[in-house]
Coordinates of C-alpha atoms in Angstrom, one line a residue:
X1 CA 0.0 0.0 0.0
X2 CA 1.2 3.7 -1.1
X3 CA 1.5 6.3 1.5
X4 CA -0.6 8.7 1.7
X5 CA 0.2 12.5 0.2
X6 CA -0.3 13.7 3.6
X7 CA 1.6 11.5 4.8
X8 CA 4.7 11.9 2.6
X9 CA 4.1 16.2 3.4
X10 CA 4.4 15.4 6.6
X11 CA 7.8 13.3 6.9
X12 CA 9.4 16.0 4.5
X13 CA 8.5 19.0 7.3
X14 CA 9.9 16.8 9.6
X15 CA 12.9 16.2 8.0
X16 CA 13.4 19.9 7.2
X17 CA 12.9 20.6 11.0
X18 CA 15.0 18.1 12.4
X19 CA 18.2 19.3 10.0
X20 CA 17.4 23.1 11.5
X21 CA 20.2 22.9 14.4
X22 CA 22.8 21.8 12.3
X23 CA 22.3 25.1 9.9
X24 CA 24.9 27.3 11.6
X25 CA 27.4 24.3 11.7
X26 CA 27.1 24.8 8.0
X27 CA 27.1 28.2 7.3
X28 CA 30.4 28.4 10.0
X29 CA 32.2 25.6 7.5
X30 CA 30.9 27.3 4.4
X31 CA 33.3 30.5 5.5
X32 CA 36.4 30.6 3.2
X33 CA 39.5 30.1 4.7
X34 CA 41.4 33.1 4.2
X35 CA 38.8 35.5 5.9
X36 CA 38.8 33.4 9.1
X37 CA 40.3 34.6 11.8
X38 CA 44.2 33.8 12.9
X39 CA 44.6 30.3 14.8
X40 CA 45.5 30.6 18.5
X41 CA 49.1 30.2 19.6
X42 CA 50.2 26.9 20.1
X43 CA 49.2 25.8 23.7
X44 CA 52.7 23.4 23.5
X45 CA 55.0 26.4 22.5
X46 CA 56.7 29.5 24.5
X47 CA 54.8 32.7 23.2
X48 CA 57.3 35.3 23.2
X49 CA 56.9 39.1 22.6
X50 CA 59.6 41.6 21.9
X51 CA 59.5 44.4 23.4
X52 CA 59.9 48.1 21.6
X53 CA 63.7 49.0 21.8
X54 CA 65.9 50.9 19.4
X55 CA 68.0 49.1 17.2
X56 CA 70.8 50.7 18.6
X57 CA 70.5 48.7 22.0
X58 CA 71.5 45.4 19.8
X59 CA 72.0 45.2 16.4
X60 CA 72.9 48.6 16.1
X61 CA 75.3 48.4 19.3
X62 CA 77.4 45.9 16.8
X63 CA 77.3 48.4 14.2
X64 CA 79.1 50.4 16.8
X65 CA 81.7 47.7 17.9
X66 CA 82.4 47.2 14.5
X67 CA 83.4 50.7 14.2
X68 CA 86.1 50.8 17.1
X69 CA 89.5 51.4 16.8
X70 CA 91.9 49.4 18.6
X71 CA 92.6 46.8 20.5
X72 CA 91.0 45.5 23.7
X73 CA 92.4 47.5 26.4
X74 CA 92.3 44.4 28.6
X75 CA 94.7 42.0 26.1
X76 CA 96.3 44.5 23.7
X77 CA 95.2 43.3 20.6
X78 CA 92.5 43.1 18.4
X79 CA 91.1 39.5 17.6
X80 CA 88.5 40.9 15.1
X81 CA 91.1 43.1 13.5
X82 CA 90.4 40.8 9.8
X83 CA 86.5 40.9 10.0
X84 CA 86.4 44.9 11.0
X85 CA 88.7 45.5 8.2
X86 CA 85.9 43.8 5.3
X87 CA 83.2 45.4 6.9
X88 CA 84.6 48.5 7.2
X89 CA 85.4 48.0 3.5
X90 CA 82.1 46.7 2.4
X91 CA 79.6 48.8 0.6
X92 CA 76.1 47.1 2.1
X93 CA 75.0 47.6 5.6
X94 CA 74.0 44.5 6.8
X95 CA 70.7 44.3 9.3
X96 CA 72.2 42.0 11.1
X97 CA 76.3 41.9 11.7
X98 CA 78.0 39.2 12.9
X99 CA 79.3 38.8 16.3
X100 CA 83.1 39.2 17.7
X101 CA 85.0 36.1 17.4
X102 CA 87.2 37.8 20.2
X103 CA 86.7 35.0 22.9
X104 CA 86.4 37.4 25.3
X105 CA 83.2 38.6 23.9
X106 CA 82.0 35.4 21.7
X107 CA 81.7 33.2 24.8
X108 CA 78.7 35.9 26.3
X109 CA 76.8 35.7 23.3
X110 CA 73.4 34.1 23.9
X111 CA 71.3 37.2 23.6
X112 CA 72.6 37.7 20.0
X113 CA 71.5 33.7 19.5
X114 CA 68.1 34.4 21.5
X115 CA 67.3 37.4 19.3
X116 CA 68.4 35.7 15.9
X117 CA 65.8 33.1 16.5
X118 CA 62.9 35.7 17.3
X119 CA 64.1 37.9 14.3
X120 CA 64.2 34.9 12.0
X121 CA 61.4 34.5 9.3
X122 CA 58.6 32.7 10.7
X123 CA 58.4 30.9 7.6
X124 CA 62.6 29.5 8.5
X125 CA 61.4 28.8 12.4
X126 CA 59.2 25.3 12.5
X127 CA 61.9 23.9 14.7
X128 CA 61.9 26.8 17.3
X129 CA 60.3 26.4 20.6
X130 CA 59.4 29.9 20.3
X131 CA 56.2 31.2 19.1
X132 CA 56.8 34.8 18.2
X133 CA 53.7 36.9 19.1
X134 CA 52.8 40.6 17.8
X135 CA 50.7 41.8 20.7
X136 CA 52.2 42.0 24.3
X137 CA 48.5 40.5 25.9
X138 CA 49.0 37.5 23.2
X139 CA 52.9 36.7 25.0
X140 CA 53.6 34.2 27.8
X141 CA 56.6 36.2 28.4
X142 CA 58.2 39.8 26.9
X143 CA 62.0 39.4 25.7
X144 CA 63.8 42.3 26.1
X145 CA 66.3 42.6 23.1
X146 CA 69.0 44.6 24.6
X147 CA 72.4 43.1 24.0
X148 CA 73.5 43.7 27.4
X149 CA 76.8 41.4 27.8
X150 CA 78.4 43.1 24.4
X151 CA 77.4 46.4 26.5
X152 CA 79.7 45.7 29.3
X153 CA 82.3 44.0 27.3
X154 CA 82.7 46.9 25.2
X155 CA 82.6 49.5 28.2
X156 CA 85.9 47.7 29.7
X157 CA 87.4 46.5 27.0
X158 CA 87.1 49.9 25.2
X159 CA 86.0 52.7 28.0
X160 CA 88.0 54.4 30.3
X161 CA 89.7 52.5 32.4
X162 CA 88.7 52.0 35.7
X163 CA 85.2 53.6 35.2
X164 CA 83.1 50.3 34.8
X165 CA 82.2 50.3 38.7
X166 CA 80.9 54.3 38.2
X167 CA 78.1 55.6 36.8
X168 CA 79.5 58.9 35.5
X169 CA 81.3 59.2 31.6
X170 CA 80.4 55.2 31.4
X171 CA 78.2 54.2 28.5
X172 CA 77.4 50.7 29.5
X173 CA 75.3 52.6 32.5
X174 CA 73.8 55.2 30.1
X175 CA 72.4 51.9 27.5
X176 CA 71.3 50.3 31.2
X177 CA 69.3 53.2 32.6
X178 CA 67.7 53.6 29.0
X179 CA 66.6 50.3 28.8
X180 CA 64.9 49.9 32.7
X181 CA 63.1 53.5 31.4
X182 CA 62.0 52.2 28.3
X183 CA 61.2 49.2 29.6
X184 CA 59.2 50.2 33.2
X185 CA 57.1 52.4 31.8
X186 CA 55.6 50.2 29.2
X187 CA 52.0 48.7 29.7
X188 CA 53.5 44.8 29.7
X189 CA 55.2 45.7 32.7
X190 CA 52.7 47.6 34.4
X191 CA 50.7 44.9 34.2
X192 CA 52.7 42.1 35.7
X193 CA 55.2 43.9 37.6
X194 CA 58.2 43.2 35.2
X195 CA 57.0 39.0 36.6
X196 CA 57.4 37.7 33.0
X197 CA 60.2 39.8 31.3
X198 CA 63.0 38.4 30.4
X199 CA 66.6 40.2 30.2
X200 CA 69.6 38.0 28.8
X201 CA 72.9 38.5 31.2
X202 CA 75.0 35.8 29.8
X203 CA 78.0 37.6 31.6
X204 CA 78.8 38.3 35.1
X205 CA 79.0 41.8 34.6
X206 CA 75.7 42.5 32.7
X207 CA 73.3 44.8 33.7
X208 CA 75.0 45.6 36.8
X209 CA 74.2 48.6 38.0
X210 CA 70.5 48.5 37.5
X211 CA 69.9 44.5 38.5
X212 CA 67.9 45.5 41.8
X213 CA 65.3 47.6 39.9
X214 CA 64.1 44.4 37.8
X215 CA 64.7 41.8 39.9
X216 CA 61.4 40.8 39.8
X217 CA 62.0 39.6 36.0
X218 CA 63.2 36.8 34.9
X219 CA 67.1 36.3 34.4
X220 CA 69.0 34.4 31.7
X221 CA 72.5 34.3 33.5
X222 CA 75.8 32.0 33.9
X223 CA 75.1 31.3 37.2
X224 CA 73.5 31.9 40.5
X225 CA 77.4 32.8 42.4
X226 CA 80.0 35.6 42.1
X227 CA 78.1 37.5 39.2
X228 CA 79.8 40.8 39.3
X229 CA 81.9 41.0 42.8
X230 CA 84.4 43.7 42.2
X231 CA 87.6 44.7 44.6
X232 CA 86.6 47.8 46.1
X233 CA 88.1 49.6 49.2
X234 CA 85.7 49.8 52.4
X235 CA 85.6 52.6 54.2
X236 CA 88.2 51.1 56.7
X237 CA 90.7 50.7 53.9
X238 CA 90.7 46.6 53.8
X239 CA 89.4 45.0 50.3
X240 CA 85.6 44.3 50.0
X241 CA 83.3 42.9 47.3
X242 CA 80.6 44.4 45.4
X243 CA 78.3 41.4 45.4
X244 CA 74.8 41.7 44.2
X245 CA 72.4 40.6 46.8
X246 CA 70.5 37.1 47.0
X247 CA 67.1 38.7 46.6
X248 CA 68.0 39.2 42.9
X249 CA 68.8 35.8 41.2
X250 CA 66.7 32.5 42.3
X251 CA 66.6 29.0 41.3
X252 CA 62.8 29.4 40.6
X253 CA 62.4 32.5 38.6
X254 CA 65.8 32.6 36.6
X255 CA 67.5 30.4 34.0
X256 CA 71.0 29.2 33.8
X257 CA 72.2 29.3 30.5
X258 CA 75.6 28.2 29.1
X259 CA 78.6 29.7 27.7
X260 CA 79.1 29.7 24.3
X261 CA 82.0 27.3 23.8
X262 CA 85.1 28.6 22.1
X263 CA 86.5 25.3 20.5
X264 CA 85.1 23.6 17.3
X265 CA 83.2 20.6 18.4
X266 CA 84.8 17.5 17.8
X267 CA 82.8 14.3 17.1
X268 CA 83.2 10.8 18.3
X269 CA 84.0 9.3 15.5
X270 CA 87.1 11.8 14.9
X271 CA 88.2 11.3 18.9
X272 CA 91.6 9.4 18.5
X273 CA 93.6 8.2 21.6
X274 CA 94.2 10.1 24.5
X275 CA 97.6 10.1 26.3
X276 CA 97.3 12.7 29.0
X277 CA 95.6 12.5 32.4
X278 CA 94.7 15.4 33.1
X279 CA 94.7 19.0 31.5
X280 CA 93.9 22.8 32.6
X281 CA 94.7 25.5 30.9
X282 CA 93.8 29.3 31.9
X283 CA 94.6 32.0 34.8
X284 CA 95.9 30.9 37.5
X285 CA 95.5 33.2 40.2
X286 CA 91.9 34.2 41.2
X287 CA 89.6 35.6 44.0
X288 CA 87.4 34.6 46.4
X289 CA 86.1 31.0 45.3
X290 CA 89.1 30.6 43.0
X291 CA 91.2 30.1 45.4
X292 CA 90.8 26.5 45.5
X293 CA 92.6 27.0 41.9
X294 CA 96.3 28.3 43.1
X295 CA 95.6 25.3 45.6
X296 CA 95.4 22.5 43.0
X297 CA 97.9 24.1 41.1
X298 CA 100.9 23.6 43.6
X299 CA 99.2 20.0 44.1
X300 CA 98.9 18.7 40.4
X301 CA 102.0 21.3 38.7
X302 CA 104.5 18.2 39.2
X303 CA 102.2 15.1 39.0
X304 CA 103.2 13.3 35.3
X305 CA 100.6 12.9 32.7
X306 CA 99.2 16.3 34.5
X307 CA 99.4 19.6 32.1
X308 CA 98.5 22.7 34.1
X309 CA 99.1 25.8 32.0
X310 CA 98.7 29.7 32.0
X311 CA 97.1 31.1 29.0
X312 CA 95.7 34.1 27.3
X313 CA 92.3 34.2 25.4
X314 CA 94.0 35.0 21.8
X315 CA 93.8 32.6 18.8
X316 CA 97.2 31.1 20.1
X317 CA 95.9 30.0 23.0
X318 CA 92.6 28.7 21.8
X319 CA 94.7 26.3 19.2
X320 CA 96.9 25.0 22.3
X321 CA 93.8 24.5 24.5
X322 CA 91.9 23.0 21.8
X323 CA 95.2 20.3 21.0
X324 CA 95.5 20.1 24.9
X325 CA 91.7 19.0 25.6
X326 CA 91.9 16.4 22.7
X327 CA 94.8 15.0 24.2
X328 CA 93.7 14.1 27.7
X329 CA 91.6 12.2 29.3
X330 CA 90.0 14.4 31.8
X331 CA 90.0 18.2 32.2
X332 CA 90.1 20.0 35.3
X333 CA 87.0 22.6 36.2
X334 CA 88.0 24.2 39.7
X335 CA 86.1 27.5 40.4
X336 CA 87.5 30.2 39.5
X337 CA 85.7 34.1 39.6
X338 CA 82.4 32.7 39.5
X339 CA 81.9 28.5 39.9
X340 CA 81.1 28.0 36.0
X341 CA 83.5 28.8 33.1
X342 CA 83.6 28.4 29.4
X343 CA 85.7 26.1 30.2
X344 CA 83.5 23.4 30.4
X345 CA 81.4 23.5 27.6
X346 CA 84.9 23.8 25.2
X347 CA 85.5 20.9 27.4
X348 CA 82.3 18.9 26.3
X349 CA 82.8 19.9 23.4
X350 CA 86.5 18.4 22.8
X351 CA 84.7 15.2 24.6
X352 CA 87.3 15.8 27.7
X353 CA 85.9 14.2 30.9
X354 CA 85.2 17.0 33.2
X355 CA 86.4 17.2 36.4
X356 CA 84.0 19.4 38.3
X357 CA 85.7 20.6 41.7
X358 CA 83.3 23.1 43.1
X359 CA 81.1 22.7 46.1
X360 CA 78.0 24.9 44.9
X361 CA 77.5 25.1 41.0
X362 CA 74.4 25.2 39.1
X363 CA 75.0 23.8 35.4
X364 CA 72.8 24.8 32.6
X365 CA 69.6 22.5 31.7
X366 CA 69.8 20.2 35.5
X367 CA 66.6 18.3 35.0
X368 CA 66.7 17.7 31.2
X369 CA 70.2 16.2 32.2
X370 CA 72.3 14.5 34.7
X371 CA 75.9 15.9 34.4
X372 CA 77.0 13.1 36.1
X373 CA 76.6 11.2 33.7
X374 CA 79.7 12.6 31.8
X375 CA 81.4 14.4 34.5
X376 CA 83.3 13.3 37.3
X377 CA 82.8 15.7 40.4
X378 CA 85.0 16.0 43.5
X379 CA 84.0 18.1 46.2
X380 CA 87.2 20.7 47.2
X381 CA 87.9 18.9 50.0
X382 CA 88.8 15.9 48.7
X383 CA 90.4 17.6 46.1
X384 CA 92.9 19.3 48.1
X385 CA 94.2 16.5 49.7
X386 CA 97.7 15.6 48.5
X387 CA 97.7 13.0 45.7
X388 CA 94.0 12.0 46.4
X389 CA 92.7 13.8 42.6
X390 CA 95.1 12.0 40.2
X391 CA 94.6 8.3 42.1
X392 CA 91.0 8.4 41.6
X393 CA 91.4 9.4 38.1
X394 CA 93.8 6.8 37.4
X395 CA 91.3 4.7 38.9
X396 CA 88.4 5.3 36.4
X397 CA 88.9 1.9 34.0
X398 CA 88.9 3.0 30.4
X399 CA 85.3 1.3 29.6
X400 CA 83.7 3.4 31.7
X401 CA 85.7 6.9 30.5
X402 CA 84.6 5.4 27.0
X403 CA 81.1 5.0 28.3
X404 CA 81.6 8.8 29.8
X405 CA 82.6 10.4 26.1
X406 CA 79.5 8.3 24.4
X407 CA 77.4 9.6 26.8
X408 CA 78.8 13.4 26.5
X409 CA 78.7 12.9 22.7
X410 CA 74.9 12.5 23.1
X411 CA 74.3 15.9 25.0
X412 CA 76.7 18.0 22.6
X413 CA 74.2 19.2 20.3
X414 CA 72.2 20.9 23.5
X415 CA 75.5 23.5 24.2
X416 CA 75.4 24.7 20.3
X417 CA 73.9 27.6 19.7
X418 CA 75.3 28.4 16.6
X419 CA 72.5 27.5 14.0
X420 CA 75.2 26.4 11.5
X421 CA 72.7 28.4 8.6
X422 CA 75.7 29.9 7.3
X423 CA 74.2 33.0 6.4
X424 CA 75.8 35.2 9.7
X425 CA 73.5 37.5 11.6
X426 CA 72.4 34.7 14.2
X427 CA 69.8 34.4 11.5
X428 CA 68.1 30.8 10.0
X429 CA 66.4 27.8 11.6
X430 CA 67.6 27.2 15.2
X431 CA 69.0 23.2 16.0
X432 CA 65.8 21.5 17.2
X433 CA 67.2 20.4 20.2
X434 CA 70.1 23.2 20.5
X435 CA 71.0 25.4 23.4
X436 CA 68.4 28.4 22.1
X437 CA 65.3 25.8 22.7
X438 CA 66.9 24.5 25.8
X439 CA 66.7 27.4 27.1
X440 CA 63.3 28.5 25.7
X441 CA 61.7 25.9 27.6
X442 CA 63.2 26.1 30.5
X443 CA 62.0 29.5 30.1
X444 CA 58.8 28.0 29.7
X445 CA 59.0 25.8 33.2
X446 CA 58.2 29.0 34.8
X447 CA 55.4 29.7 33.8
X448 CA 53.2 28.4 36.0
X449 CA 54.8 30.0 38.9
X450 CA 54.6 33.5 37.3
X451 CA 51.0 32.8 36.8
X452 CA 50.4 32.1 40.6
X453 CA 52.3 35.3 41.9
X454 CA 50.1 37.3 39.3
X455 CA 47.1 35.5 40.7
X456 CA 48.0 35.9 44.3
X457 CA 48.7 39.5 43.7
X458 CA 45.0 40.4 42.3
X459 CA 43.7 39.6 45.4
X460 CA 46.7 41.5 47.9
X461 CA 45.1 45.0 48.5
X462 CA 47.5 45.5 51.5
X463 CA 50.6 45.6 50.0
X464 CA 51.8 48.5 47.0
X465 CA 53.5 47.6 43.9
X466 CA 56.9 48.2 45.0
X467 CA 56.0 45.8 48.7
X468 CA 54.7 43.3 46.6
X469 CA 57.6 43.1 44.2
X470 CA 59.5 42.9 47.3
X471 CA 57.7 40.3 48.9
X472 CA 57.7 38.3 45.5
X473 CA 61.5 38.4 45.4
X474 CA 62.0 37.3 49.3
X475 CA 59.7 34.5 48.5
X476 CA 62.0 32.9 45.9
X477 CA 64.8 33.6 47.6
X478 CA 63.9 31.7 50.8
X479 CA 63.4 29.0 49.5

């Protein structure tokens, strides 16, 4: 039997009205692509903006350095005499120089890596842990770009002498109290009390005089010890330190980034047999914590298959330090102004065992990786015993120093941040697993803590800005 007319009407309408939600669904998918709106950030990447800064605070600041003349006060001679002279020659301005191979300078170089990633074509930056945002309320955090390290180096290498530790007739201090200006009175930091800035001081001596007024940021530094103590007569006459205060650096809010090694990395399959014990190379008087150094010195000087040398950061020096680390075995890390050194990151690189003697260092990246899995540390006290060092190397059987190198060979690629591009500037796809994103997410590891003291602050009407930026920094510290 047929059904009905009325029948048929009436399962139609009802079709039609049961397809009526879905309508919007449709239209929504019928948009075209290009007129939708942009996608959100990636939930799984670091959201950095950069804040507003004149060019001459980085890039331009190289332009400068490039346009010195003579030497480094501090060594006498001019490493980057060969490059200055092209680009003095050269008819283009490039946008982006390259850097100082002078080791002095090269080895505090991060921010010049950090910035080339950011700067970098977002088409050329897939691999980058960084997602570069446009709008400062889009950001999990605000880079500031101010190469701050190539500041300082460039004040005492090229200032007047003796005027780093004073604020009058030193430029370093005029680009520093610029930049906390520029930077404080922006809206970002207004509205998280400077919580989620980041400044790059990937030397001991950056940003020195100004550290206490941003403390609340977060730091990208060498270490948590001995950044910037300075001889300097007390008031009594005897010799004191500068020594910036605990409040300023924590474990929680700051980052500890390496050095940026000095010697070309050599591979395992290149490493060739090693007929030294022990090697050191560098200064060998220092202050405070390097003491220990002048120590092991008059221990080890006379011990065979044990080189200990003095040297000078010049391309000499790096050739005999880079033949000297391929030779041995084990190379010796004792403290020296500050706990960590370039030192050993040319030393992982050169896949020499290091021998870490230092009783309080933090090392770049703890958590991702376990240094003792390469290194060999010995606290100073046992270190300073007479003959104690070189017996427990001798000790360390030869499968398990080849088990050390394979092991080191693995974690190389995390202390390069060179992105081997080829095309200068710090410009071109960053290594995927390279010390810029190492240090991006690490970066990123605070954020939930920065999100908390935010949190807790909305709801603290007690306390002013400046108390609360206070009570923020006494918090970390303590802990």
């Amino acid at each position: 039997m047929k059904p009905s007319i009325p029948l048929l009407l009436f399962l139609l309408a009802f079709s039609v009205l049961s397809l009526l939600p879905l309508l919007p669904l449709v239209l929504l998918s019928s948009k075209s692509t290009p007129h939708s709106p942009p996608r959100s950030p990636s939930p799984h990447r670091l959201r950095v903006f950069v804040a507003d800064l004149p060019r001459s605070f980085n890039y331009g600041l190289l332009d400068r350095f490039w346009s010195l003349s003579g030497p480094d006060s501090r060594i006498g001679v001019d490493l980057d005499a060969r490059l200055r002279s092209t680009l003095a020659n050269s008819t283009e301005k490039d946008a982006f120089p390259p850097y100082p191979e002078s080791p002095l300078l090269k080895q505090h170089s991060a921010e010049y890596w950090l910035l080339g990633d950011l700067e970098t074509p977002e088409a050329s930056r897939a691999a980058s842990f960084a997602e570069r945002v446009y709008e400062s309320d889009d950001a999990d955090v605000v880079f500031v770009p101010f190469f701050s390290s190539l500041s300082a180096q460039m004040e005492l290498g090229w200032g007047r002498k003796g005027r780093f530790r004073k604020r009058e007739r030193n430029e370093d201090y005029g680009r520093q109290r610029e930049v906390v200006d520029r930077i404080k009175s922006s809206e970002a930091w207004r509205r998280s009390g400077g919580r989620d800035h980041v400044f790059v001081m990937a030397d001991p001596v950056a940003m020195w005089h100004v550290r206490s007024e941003i403390a609340a940021a977060i730091f990208l530094v060498l270490d948590f010890d001995g950044r910037c103590r300075f001889d300097s007569k007390a008031s009594n006459g005897s010799s004191s330190h500068v020594i910036m205060q605990h409040a300023e650096v924590s474990s929680l809010k700051d980052v500890i980034v390496p050095y940026t090694h000095l010697l070309p990395r050599l591979h395992l399959s290149q490493d060739q047999r090693r007929r030294t014990l022990l090697y050191f190379r560098g200064a060998k008087h220092r202050h405070r914590g390097g003491l220990i150094r002048e120590k092991l010195w008059e221990l080890l000087a006379d011990e065979p298959d044990v080189i200990m040398e003095e040297g000078s950061p010049d391309a000499t020096g790096l050739e005999q330090s880079t033949g000297g680390m391929r030779r041995s075995d084990f190379c010796l890390h004792p403290a020296g102004d500050t706990p960590a050194s370039c030192r050993l990151f040319d030393a992982i690189v050169s896949l020499c065992i290091p021998v870490i003697v230092s009783d309080s260092i933090e090392l770049p990246f703890e958590g991702t990786l376990d240094y003792s899995d390469f290194s060999v540390f010995v606290s100073a006290r046992d270190a300073l015993r007479a003959g104690w060092l070189v017996n427990h190397l001798r000790g360390v059987y030869e499968e398990q120093k080849d088990r050390l190198r394979r092991n080191m060979a693995r974690v190389q690629p995390m202390f390069e941040y060179d992105n081997g591009d080829g095309n200068g500037g710090g410009i071109g796809p960053v290594p995927s697993d390279g010390a810029v994103n190492h240090i991006w997410k690490k970066v990123h590891e605070k954020l939930p803590m920065i999100r908390e003291a935010l949190i807790r602050e909305k709801r603290t009407t007690t306390t002013t800005p400046e108390g609360a930026a206070a009570l923020w920094r006494q918090c970390q510290c303590s802990i």
